[in-house]
Coordinates of C-alpha atoms and ligand atoms in Angstrom, one line a residue:
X2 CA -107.1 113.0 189.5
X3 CA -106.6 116.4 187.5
X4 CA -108.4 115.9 184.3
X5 CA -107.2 117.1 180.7
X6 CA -109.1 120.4 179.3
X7 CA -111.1 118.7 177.6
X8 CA -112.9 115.3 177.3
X9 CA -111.0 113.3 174.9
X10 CA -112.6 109.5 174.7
X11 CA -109.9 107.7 173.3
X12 CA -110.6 104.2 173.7
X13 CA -107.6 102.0 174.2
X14 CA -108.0 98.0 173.7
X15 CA -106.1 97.1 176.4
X16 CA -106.3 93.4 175.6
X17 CA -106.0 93.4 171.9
X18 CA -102.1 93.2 171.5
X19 CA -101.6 96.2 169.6
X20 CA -99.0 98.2 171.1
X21 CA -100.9 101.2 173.1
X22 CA -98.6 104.1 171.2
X23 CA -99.6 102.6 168.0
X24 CA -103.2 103.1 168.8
X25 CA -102.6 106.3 170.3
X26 CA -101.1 107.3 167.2
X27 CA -104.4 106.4 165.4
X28 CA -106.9 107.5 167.8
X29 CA -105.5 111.0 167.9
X30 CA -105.0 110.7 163.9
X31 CA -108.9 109.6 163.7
X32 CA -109.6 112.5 165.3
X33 CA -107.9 115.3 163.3
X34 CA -109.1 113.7 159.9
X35 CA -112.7 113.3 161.1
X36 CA -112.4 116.9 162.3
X37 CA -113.2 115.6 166.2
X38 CA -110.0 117.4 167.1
X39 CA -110.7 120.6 164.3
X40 CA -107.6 122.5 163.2
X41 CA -105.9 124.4 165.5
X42 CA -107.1 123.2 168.8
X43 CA -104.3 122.8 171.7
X44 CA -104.1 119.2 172.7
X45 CA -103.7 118.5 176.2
X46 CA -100.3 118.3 177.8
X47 CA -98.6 115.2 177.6
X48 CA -98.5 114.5 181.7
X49 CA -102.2 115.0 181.8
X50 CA -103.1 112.6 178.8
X51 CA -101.2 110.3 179.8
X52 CA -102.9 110.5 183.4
X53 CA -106.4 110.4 181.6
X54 CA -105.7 107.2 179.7
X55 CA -103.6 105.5 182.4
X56 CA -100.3 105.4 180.5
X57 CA -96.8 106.7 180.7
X58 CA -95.8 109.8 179.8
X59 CA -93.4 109.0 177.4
X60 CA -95.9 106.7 175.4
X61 CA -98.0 110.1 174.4
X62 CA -95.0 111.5 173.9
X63 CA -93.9 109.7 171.5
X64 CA -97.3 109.6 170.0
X65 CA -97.0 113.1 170.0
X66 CA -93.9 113.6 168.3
X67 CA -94.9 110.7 165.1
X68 CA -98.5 113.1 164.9
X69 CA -95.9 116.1 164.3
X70 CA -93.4 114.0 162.0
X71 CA -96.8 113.2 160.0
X72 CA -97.7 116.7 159.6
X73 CA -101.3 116.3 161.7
X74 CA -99.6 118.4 164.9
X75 CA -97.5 121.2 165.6
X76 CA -95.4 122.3 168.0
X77 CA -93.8 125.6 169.4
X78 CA -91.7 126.2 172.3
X79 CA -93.4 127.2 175.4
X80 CA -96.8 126.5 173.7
X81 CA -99.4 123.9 173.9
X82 CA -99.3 121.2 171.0
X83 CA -101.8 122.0 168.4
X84 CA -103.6 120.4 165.6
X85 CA -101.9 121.6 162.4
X86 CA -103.9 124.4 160.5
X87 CA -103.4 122.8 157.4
X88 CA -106.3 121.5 155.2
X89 CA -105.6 117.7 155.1
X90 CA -105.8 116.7 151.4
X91 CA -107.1 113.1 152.0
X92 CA -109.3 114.1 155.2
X93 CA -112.1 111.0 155.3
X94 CA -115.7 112.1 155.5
X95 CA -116.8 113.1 158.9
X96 CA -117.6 109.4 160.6
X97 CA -119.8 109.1 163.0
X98 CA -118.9 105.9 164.9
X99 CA -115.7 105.2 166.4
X100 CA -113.4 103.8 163.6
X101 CA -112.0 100.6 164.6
X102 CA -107.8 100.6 165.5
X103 CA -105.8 99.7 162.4
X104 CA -102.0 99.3 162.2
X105 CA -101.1 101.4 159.5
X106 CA -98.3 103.1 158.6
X107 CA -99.5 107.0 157.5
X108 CA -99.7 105.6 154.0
X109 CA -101.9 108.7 153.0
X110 CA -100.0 112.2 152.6
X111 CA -101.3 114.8 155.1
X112 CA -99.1 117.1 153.9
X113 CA -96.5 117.2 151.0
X114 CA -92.8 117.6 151.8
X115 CA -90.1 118.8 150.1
X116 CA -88.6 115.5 149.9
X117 CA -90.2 112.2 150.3
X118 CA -88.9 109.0 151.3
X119 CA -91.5 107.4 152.2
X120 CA -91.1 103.5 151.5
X121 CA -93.3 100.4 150.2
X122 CA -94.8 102.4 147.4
X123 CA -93.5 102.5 143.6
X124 CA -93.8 105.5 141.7
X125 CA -97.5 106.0 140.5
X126 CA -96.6 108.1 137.6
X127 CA -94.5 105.0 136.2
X128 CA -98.2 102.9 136.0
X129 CA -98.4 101.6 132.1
X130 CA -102.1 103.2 132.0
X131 CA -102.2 102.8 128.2
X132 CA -101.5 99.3 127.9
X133 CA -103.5 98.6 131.2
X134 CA -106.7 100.5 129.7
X135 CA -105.9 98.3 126.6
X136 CA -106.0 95.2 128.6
X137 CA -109.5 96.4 130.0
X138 CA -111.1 97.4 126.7
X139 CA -110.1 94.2 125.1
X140 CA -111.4 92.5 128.4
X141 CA -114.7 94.6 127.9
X142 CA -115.0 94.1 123.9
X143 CA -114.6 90.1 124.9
X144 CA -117.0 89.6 127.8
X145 CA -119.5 92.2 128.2
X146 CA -122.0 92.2 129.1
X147 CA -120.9 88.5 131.3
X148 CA -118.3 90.1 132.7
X149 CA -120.7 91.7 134.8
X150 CA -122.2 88.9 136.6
X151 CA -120.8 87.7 140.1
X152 CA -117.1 86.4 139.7
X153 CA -116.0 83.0 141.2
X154 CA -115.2 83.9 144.6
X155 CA -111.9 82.1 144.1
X156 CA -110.6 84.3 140.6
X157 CA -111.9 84.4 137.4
X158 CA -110.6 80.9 135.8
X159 CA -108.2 83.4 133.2
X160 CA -106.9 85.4 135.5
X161 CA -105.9 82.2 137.6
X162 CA -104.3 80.3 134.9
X163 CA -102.1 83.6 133.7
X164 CA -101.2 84.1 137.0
X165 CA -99.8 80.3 137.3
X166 CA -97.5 80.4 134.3
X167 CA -96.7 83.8 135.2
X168 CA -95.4 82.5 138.7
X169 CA -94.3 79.2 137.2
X170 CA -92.1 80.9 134.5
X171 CA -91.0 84.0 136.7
X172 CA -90.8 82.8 140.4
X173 CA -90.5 78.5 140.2
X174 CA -93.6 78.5 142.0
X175 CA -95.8 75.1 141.3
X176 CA -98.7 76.2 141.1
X177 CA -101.7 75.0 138.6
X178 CA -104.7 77.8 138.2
X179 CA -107.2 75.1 140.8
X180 CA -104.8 76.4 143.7
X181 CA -105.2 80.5 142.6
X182 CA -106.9 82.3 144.7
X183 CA -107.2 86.0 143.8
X184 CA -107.8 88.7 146.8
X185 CA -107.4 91.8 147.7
X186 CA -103.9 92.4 148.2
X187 CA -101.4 90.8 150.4
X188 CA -103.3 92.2 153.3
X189 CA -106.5 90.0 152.6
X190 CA -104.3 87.2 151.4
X191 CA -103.1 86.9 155.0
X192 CA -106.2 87.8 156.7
X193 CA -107.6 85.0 155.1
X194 CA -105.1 82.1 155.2
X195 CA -105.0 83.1 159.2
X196 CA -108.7 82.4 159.1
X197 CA -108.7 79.5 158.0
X198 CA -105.4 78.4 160.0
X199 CA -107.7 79.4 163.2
X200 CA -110.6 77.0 162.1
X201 CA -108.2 74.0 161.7
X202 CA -106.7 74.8 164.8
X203 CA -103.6 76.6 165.0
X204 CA -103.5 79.3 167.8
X205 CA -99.7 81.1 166.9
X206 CA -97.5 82.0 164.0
X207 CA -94.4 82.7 163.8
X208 CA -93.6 86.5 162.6
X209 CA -90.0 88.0 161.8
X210 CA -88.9 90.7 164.1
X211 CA -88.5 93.3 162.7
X212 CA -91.2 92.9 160.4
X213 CA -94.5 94.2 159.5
X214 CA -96.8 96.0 161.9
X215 CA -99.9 96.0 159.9
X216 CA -99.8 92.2 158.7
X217 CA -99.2 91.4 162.6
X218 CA -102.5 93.3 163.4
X219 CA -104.3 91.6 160.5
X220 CA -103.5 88.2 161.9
X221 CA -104.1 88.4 165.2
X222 CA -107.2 90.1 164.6
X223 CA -107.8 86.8 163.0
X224 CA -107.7 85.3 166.3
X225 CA -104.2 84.3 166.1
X226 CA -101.1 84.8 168.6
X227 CA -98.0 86.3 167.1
X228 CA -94.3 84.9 168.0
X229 CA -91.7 87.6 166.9
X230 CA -88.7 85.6 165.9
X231 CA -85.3 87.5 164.9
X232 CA -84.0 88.6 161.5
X233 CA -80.3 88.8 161.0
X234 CA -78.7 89.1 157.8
X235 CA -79.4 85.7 157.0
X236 CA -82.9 86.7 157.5
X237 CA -85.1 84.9 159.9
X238 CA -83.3 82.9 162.2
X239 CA -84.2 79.6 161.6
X240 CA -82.5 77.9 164.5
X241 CA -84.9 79.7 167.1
X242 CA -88.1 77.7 165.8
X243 CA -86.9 74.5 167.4
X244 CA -87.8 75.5 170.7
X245 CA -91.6 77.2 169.6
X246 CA -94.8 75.5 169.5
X247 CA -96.5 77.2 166.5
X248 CA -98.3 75.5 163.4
X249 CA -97.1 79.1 161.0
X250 CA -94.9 81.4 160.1
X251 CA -94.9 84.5 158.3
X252 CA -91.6 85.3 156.2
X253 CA -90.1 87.8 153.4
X254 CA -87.9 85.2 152.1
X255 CA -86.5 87.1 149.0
X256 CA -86.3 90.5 150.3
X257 CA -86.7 90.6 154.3
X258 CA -89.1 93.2 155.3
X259 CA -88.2 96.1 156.7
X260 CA -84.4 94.6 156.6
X261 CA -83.6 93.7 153.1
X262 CA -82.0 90.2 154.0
X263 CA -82.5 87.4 151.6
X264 CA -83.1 83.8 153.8
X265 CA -80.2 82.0 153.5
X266 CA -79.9 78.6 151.8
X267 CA -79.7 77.0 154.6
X268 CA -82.1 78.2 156.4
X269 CA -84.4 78.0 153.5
X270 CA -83.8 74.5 153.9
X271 CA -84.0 74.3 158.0
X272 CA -87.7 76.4 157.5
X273 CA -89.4 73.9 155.0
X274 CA -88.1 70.6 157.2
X275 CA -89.6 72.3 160.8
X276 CA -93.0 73.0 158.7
X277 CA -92.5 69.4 157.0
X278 CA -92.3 68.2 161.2
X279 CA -94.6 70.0 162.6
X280 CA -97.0 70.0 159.7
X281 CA -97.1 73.2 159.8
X282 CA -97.7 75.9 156.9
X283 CA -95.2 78.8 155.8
X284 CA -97.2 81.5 154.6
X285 CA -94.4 83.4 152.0
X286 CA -94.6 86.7 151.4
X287 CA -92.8 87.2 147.9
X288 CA -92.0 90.6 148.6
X289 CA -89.8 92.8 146.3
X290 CA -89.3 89.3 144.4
X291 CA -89.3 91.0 140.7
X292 CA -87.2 94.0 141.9
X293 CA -83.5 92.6 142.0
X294 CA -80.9 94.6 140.9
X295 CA -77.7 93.6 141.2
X296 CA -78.6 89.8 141.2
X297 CA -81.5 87.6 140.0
X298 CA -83.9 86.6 142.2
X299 CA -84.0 83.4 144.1
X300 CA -87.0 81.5 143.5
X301 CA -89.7 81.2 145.6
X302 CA -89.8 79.0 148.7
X303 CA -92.9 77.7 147.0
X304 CA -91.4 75.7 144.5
X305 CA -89.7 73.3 146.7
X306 CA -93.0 72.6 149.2
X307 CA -96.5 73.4 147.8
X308 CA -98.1 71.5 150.2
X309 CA -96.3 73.1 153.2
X310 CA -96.2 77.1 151.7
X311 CA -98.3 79.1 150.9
X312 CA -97.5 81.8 148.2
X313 CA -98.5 85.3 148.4
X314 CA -97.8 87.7 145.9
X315 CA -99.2 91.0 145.1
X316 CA -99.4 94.0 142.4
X317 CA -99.3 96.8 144.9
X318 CA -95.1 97.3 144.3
X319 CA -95.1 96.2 140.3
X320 CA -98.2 98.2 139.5
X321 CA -99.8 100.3 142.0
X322 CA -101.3 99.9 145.5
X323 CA -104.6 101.1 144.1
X324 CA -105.1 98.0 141.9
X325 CA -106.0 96.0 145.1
X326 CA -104.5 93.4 143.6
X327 CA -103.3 89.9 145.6
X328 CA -102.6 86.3 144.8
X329 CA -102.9 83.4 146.7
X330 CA -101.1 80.0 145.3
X331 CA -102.4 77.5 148.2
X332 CA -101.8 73.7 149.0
X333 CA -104.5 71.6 148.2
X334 CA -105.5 70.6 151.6
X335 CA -106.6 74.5 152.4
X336 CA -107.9 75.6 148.5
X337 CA -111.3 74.6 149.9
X338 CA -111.3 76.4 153.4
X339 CA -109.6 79.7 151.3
X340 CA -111.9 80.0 148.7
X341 CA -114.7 79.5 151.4
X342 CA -113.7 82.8 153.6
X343 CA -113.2 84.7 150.4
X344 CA -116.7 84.3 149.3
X345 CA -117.9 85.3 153.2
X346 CA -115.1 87.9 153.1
X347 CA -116.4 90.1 150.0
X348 CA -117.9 87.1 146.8
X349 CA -114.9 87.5 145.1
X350 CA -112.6 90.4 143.6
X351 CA -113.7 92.7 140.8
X352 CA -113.8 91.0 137.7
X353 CA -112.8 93.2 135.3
X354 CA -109.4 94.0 136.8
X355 CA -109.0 90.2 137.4
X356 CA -109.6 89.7 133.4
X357 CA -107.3 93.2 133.0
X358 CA -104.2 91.1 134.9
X359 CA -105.1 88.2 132.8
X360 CA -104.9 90.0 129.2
X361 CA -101.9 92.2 130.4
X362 CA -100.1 89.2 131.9
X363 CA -100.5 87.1 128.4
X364 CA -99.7 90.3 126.2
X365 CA -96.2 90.4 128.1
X366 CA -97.0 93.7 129.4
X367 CA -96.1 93.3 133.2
X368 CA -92.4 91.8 131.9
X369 CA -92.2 94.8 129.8
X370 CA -93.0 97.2 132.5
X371 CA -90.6 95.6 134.9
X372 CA -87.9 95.3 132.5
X373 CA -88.3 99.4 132.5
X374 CA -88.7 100.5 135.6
X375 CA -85.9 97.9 137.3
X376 CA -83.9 100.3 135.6
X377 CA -85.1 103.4 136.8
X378 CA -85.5 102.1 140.6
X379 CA -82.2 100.9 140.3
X380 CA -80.5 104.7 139.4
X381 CA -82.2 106.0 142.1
X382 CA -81.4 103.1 144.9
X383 CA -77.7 103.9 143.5
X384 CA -77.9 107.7 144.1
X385 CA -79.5 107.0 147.6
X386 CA -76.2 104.7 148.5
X387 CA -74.1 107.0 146.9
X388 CA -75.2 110.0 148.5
X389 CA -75.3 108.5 151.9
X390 CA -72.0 107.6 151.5
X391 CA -70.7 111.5 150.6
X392 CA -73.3 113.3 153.5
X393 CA -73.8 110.5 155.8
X394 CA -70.8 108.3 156.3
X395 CA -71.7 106.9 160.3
X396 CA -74.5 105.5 158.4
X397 CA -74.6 101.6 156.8
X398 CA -77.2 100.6 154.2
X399 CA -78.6 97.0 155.1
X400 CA -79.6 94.4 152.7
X401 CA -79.5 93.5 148.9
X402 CA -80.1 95.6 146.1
X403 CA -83.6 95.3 145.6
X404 CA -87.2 96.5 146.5
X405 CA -88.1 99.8 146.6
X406 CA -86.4 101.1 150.4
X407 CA -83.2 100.8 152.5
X408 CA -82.9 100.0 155.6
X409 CA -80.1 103.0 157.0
X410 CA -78.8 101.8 159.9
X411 CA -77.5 105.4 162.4
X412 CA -74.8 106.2 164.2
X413 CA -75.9 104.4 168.0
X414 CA -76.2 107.4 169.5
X415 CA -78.8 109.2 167.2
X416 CA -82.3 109.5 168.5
X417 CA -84.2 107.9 165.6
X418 CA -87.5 109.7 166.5
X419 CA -85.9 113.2 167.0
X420 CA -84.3 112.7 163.5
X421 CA -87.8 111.7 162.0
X422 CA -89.5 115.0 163.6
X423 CA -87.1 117.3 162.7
X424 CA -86.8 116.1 159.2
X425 CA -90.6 116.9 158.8
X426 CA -90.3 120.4 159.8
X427 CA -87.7 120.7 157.6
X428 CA -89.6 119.3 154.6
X429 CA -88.3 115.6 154.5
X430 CA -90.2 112.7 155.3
X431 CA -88.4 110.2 156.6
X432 CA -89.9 106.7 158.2
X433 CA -88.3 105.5 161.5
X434 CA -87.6 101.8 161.7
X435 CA -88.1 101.4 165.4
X436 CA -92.4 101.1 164.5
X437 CA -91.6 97.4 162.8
X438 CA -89.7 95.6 166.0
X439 CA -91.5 94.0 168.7
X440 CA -90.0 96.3 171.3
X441 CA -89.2 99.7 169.5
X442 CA -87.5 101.1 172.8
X443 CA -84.9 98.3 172.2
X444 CA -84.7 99.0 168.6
X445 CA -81.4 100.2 167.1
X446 CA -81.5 104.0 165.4
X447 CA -82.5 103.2 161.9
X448 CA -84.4 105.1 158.6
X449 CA -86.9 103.2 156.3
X450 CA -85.6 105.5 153.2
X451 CA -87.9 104.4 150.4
X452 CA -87.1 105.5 146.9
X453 CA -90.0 104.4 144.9
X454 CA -91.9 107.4 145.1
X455 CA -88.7 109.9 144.6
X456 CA -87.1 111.3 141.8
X457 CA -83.8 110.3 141.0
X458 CA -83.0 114.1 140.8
X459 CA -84.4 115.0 144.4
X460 CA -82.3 111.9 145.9
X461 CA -78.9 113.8 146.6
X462 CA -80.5 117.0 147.8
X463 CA -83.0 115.7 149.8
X464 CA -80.0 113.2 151.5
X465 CA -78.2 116.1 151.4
X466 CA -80.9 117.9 153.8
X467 CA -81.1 114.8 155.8
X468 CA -77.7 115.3 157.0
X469 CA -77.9 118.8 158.2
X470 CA -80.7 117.5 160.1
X471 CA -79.0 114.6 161.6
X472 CA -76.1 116.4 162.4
X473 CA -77.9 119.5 164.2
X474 CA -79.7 116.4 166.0
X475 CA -76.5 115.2 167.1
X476 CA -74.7 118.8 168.4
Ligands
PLP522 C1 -94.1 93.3 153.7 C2 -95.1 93.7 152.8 N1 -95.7 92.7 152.1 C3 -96.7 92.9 151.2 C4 -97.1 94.2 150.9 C5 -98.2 94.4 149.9 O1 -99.4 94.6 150.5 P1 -100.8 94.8 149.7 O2 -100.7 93.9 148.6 O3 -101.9 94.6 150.6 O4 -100.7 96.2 149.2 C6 -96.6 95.2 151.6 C7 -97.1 96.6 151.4 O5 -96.6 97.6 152.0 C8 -95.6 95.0 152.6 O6 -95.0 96.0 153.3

């Protein structure tokens, strides 16, 4: 077999369920930021890598083409792909062992467009820092020098009872502060309810599809086997479970992600009687729940089954992804097994941010900051609609006004990664929703447009842009 120009070890896990262009994507991303593939250098030709590792062509291709979108490659005609000469803003240390595949979406900026869609993040510069720094000097003036000793692996006991009356008041969850967990995020939240799901003994969960790459590749690396179920506009499609043998499912009742869909009432109903059944646990993820615009929200799934749901809520989209910040409300029959793999997983969140929440929850702060920026988030989802109505009228907007992205649905014929490639080389970045279904190459041409992190001012040009490009892709 004719082998590449140079040696590229690119390990693929063959058995590990992660799709092998996702970890293409990241192995060749890996490479550029830890300088393994240094600026510049050609990569090898799709035909031959693909003949090195054993896969289709068109997989490196598309890997290829998501590496250019992303701003890591570049490409000119009649030349070999190279590795963008660029300085790479967030480039990690140089590492010196492999670094393990992780779904994730290129959440850090590699380079900075023009305009930038990209979606699941709010708008940093909106974080209340003042009243937060309050919260933590107060926290600091309070309980220093205390505060410094190891937390309770579960959440420091007033951060768990402000976080139940905040959910009971704001969501209709039931939840009392013995059944708070506090974590790291959503993404630990799940990572550790799958844990302990495992060690009782369930072996699959039921996921939406589309949904959420990352949290799939969390779970199973939790030892758990993923069952993509549907999403239509009702949201998942209830029906379907009937028929599958799974003690969990995964779901984004109030704001279906990547889709937008709310679960209908019915099926709301049809999900909490299967896990009733089967005794089996619905693991909710409360996503986009405070940021309803048009509507107020429903309340959470929680409320109506807290020994069947779990509740999972995070401050990643109300504050800022930085804060690490995740909640856990947890029937009573799994608080035990919960709080147990948190204290293996890390002996408990920082403290001092725990006790932050707490102060900033209780002063009214968090209602005050939502009440603010619903308002701003709204204006700009509105000049997003609007503007895709004037420049892109084959295009329909999916879901509920709410959350921080649309789901753009394209005109059939459009090739959805073409669009997202040449939108980065003309200074837009643009997400392609094709990434977040179980089989992309079945996926329908869509755009994750997220709006969180751009300004309401930039919206109509950079739409405006988007169209050019579209249509250019289209002649
Ligand atoms: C579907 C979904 N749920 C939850 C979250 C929040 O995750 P975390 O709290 O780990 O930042 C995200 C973040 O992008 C998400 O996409």
């Amino acid at each position: 077999m004719k082998r590449t120009a140079f040696d590229f070890p690119l390990a693929l896990a063959r058995g590990s369920g992660d799709p092998l262009r996702v970890q293409v994507v990241h192995g060749l991303r890996v490479a550029v930021q830890t300088g393994r593939l240094p600026a510049g250098s050609a990569l090898p030709s799709t035909r031959a890598l693909a003949a090195d590792l054993g896969i289709s062509r068109g997989l490196v291709v598309e890997a290829y083409e998501q590496l250019r979108a992303e701003g890591y490659l570049i490409a000119q005609r009649g030349s070999a792909t190279r590795v963008a000469r660029r300085r790479l803003p967030d480039a990690p240390a140089r590492r010196t062992r492999e670094t393990p595949v992780v779904m994730q979406p290129p959440a850090l900026a590699a380079w900075r467009p023009r305009f930038d869609f990209r979606p699941g993040v709010p708008d940093v510069s909106l974080f209340p820092a003042r009243s937060w720094m309050r919260a933590l000097r107060r926290v600091w003036a309070d309980g220093a020098p205390a505060v410094l000793d190891y937390p309770d692996p579960q959440g420091v006991e007033p951060a768990r009872t402000a976080l139940a009356s905040y959910l009971s008041r704001s969501r209709a969850t039931v939840a009392e502060a013995s059944r708070v967990v506090l974590c790291t995020g959503f993404a630990q939240a799940a990572r550790l309810v799958a844990e302990v799901l495992r060690a009782r003994g369930v072996r699959r969960m039921i996921v939406e599809d589309p949904g959420h790459a990352d949290q799939c590749a969390d779970i199973r690396a939790a030892g758990l086997e993923l069952v993509p179920v549907p999403v239509d506009d009702g949201g998942l499609v209830v029906d379907r479970l009937a028929t599958i043998d799974a003690g969990a499912a995964l779901v984004t009742p109030a704001h279906q992600h990547p889709t937008g869909a709310v679960l209908d009432p019915e099926r709301r109903a049809a999900l909490l009687a299967w896990a009733e059944t089967r005794r089996a646990f619905v693991l909710e993820d409360d996503y986009d729940a405070e940021y309803r615009y048009d509507r107020a929200p429903v309340g959470a799934l929680q409320g109506l089954a807290p020994e069947r749901v779990v509740y999972i809520g995070s401050a990643s989209k109300m504050l800022a992804p930085s804060l690490r910040q995740g909640w856990l409300v947890v029937p009573a029959e799994l608080v035990a097994g919960v709080r147990q793999a948190k204290l293996s997983a890390d002996r408990g969140s920082p403290a001092l941010e725990q006790l932050a929440l707490a102060a900033f929850l209780e002063a009214g702060e968090l209602d005050r900051h939502l009440r603010r920026t619903r308002g701003i988030y709204r204006r700009r989802r509105d000049a997003l609609v609007g503007a895709l109505g004037r420049y892109l009228p084959g295009t329909t907007v999916h879901g509920v006004a709410a959350g921080l992205h649309a789901l753009v649905a394209l005109p059939r014929s459009t090739d959805e990664p073409g669009v997202v490639a040449a939108a980065a080389r003309n200074g837009v970045r643009v997400y392609g929703a094709r990434e977040y279904h179980a089989v992309p190459a079945a996926a329908p041409p869509a755009l994750l447009l997220g709006y969180g992190g751009v300004s309401e001012k930039d919206i109509e040009p950079g739409v405006k842009q988007l169209a050019k490009i579209i249509g250019g892709a289209r002649r």
